[in-house]
mmCIF file of C-alpha atoms and ligand atoms in Angstrom:
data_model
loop_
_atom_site.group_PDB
_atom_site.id
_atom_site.type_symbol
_atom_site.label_atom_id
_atom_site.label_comp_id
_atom_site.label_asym_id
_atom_site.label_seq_id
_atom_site.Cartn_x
_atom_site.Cartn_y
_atom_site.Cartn_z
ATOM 1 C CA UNK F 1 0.000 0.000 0.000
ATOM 2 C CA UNK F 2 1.692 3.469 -0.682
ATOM 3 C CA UNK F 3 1.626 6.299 1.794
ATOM 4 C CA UNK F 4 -2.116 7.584 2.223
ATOM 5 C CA UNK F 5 0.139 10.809 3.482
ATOM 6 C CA UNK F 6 2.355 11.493 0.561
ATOM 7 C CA UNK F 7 0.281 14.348 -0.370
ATOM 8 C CA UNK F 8 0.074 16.020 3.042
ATOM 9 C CA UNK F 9 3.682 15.529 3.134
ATOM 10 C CA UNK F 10 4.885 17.090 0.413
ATOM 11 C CA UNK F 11 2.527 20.004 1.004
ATOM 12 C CA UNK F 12 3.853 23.641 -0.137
ATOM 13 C CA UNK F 13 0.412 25.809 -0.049
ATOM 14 C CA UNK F 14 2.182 28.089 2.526
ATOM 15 C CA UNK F 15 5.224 29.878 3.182
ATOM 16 C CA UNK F 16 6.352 27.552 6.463
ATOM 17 C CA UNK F 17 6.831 24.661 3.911
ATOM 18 C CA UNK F 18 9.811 26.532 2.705
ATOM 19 C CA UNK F 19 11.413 26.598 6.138
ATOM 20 C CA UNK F 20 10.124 23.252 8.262
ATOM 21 C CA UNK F 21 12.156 20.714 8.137
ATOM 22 C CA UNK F 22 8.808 18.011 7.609
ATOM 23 C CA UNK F 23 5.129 18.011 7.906
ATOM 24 C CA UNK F 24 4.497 16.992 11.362
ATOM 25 C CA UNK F 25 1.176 14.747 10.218
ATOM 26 C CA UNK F 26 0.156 13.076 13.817
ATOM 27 C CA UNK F 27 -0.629 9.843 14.679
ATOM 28 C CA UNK F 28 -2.691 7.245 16.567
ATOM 29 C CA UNK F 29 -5.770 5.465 16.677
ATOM 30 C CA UNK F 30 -8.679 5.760 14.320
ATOM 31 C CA UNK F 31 -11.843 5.984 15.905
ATOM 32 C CA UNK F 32 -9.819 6.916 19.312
ATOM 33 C CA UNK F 33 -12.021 8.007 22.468
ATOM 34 C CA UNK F 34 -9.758 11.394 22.252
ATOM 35 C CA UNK F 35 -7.486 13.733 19.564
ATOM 36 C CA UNK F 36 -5.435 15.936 20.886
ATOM 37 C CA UNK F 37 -5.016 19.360 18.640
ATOM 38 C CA UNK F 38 -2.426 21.857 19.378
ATOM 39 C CA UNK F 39 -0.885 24.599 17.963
ATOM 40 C CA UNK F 40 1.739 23.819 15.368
ATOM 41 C CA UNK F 41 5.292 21.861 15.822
ATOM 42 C CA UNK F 42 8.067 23.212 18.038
ATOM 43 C CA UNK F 43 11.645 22.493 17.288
ATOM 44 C CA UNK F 44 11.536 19.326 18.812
ATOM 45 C CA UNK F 45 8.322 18.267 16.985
ATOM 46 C CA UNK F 46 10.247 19.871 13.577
ATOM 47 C CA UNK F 47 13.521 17.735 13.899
ATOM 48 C CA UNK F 48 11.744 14.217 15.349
ATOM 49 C CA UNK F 49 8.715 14.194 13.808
ATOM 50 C CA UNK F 50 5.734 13.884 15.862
ATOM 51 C CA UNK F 51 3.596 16.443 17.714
ATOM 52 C CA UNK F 52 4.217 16.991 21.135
ATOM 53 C CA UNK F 53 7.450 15.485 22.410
ATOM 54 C CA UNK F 54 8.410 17.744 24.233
ATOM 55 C CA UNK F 55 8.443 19.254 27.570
ATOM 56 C CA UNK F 56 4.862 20.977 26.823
ATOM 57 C CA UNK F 57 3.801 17.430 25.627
ATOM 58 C CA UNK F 58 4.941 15.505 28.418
ATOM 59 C CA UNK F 59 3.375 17.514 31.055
ATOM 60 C CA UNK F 60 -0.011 17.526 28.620
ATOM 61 C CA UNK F 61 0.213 13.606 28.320
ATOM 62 C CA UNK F 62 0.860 13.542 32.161
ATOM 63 C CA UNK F 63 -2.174 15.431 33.541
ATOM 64 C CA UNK F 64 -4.486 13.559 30.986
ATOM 65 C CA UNK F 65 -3.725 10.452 32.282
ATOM 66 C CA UNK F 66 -4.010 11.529 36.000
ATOM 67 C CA UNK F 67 -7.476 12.940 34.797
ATOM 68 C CA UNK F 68 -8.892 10.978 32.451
ATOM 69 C CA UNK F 69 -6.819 7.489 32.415
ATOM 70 C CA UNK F 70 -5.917 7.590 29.117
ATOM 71 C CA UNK F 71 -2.217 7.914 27.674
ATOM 72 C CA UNK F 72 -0.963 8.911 24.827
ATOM 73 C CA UNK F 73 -1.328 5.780 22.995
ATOM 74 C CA UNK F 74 -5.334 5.922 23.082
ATOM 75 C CA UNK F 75 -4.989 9.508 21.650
ATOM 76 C CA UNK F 76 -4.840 10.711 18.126
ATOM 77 C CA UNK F 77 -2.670 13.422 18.474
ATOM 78 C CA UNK F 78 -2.089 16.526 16.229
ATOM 79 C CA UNK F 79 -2.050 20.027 15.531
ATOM 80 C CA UNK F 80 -3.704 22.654 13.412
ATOM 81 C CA UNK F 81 -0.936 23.897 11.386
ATOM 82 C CA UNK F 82 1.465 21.103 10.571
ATOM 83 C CA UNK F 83 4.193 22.915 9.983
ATOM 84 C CA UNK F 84 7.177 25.142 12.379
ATOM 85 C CA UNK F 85 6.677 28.352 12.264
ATOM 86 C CA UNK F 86 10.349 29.943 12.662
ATOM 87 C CA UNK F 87 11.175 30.965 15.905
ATOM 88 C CA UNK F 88 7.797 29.166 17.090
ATOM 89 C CA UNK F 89 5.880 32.294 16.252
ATOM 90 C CA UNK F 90 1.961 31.873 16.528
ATOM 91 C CA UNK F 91 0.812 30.600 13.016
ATOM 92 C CA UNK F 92 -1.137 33.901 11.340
ATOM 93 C CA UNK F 93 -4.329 33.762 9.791
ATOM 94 C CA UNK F 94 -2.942 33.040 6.053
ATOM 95 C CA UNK F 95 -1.370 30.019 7.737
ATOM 96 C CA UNK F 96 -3.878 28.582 9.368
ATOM 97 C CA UNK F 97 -6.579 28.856 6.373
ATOM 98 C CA UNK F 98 -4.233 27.434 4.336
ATOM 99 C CA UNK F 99 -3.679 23.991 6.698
ATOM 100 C CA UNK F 100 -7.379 23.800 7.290
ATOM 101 C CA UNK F 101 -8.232 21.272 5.123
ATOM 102 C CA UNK F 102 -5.759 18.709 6.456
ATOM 103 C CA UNK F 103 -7.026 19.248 9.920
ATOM 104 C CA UNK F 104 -11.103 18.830 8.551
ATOM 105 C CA UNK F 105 -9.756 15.829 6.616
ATOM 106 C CA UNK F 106 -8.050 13.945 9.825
ATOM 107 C CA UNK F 107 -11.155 14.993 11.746
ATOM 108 C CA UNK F 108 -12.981 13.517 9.462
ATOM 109 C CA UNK F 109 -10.897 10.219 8.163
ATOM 110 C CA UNK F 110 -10.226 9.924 12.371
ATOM 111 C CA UNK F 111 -13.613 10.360 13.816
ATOM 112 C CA UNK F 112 -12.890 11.002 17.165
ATOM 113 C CA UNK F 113 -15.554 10.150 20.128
ATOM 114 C CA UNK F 114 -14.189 13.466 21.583
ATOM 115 C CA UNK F 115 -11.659 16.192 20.821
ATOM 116 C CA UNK F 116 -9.502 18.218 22.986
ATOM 117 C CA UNK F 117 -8.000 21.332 21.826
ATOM 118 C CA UNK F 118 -5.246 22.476 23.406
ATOM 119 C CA UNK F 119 -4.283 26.346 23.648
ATOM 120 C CA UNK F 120 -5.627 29.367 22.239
ATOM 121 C CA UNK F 121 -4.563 29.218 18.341
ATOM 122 C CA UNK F 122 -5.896 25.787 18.053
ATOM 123 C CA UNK F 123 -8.944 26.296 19.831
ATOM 124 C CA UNK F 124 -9.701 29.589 18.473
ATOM 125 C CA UNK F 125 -9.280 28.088 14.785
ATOM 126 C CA UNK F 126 -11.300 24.917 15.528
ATOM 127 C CA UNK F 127 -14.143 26.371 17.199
ATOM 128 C CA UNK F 128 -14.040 29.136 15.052
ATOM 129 C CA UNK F 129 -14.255 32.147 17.210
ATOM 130 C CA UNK F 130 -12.118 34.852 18.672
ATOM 131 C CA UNK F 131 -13.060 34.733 22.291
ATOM 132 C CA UNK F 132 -10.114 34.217 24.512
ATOM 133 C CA UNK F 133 -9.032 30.685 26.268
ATOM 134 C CA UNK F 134 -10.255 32.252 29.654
ATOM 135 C CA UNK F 135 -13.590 32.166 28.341
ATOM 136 C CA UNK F 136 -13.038 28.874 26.094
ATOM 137 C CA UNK F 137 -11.675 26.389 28.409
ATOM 138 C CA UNK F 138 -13.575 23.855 30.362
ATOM 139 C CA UNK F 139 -16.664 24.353 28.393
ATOM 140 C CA UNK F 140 -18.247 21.559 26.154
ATOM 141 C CA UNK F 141 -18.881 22.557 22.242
ATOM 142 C CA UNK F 142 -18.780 20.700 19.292
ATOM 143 C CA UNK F 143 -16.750 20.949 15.745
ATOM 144 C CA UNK F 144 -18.353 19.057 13.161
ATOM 145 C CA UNK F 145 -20.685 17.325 15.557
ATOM 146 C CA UNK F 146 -18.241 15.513 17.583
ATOM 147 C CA UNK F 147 -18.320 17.009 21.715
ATOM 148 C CA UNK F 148 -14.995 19.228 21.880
ATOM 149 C CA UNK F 149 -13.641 21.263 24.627
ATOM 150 C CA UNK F 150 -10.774 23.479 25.201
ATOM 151 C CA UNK F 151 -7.475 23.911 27.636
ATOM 152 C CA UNK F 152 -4.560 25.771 27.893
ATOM 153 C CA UNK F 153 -1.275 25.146 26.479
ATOM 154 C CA UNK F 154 0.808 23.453 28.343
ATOM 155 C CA UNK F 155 3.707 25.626 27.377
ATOM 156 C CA UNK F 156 1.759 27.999 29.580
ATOM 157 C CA UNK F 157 1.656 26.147 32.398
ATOM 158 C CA UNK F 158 5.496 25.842 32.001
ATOM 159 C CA UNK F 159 5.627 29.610 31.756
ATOM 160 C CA UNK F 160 3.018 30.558 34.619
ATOM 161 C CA UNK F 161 2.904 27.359 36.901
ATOM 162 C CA UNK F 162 -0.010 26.320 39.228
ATOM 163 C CA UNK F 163 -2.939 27.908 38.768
ATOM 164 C CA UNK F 164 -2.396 26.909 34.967
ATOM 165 C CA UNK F 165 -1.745 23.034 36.088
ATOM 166 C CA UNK F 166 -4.757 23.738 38.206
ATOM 167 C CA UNK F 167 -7.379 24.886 35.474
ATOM 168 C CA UNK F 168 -6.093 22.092 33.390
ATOM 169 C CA UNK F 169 -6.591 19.683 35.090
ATOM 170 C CA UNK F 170 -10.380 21.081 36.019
ATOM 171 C CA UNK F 171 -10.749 21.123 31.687
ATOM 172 C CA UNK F 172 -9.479 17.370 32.066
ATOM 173 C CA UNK F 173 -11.808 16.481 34.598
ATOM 174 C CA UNK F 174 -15.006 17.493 32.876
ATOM 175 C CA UNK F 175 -13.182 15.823 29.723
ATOM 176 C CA UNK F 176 -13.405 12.336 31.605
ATOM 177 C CA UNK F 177 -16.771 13.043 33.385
ATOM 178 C CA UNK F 178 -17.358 12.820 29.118
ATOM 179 C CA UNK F 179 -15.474 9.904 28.425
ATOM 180 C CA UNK F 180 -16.596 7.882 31.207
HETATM 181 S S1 SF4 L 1 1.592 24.471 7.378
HETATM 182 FE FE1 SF4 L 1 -0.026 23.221 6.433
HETATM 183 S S2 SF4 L 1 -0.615 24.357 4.585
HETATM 184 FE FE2 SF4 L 1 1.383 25.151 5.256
HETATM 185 S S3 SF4 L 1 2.860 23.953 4.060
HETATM 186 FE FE3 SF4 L 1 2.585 22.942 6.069
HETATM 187 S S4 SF4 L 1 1.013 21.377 5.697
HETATM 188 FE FE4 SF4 L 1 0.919 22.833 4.000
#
């Protein structure tokens, strides 16, 4: 079977294709209880290839088991732009219409029971609105039918500490309360 990916992987319909190193796809599941979508790839997720390895996605991965009980591997995990933005800017608008296919495709092809997006870029794109992760996380929406809600990014939580950990692992909890 050849790669149902080459197409994603090769993509050039922005500017970050010209300096990413590869299209950080995702991966996991199909059908998973939960999909994970964050931002864009970091450097880390740039050079090995998979969306939150880092520090950010270890602590994310962490508290989601401790809430919920599930771990990475039950997850399909990816982001809304699948490509670095240099320096790890925030993805602009041209950007993130551009990618938005891909994501509605895996969303799709995927078919989630439930769908956690994580930080304000990716939740602000999937939920399509501009109000502000204080207002957007914890609450239960949908995206294309499926339940969704919202949490901060767990690079803030590196940032700000506590009372970040704190409110996500409230989100989480009223993500399991969901799953169970
Ligand atoms: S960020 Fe998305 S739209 Fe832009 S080149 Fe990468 S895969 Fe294509």
């Amino acid at each position: 079977m050849g790669d149902p990916f080459v197409e994603l992987r090769n993509c050039t319909r922005c500017a970050l294709s010209e300096t990413r190193q590869r299209v950080v796809i995702g991966s996991g599941p199909q059908h998973p209880r939960l999909m994970v979508v964050g931002e864009a790839p970091g450097k880390n997720e740039d050079e090995g290839g998979e969306p939150f390895i880092g520090r950010s996605g270890q602590l994310l991965f962490r508290l989601i088991e401790e809430e919920t009980g599930l771990t990475r591997v039950d997850c399909f995990v990816t982001n809304v732009v699948k490509c670095r933005p240099p320096q790890n800017r925030t993805p602009n608008a041209k950007e993130l219409s551009a990618c938005r296919p891909w994501i509605d495709e895996q969303l799709r092809t995927v078919s989630p029971a439930l769908i956690l997006a994580v930080g304000n870029t990716a939740a602000q794109s999937l939920f399509q609105t501009k109000e502000a992760m204080g207002v957007l996380h914890g609450e239960l929406r949908t995206i294309g039918g499926v339940k969704a809600l919202a949490t901060y990014h767990p690079a803030a939580a590196l940032r700000q500490g506590n009372n970040v950990v704190e409110m996500m692992r409230h989100d989480l909890a009223t993500l399991a309360q969901e799953l169970s």
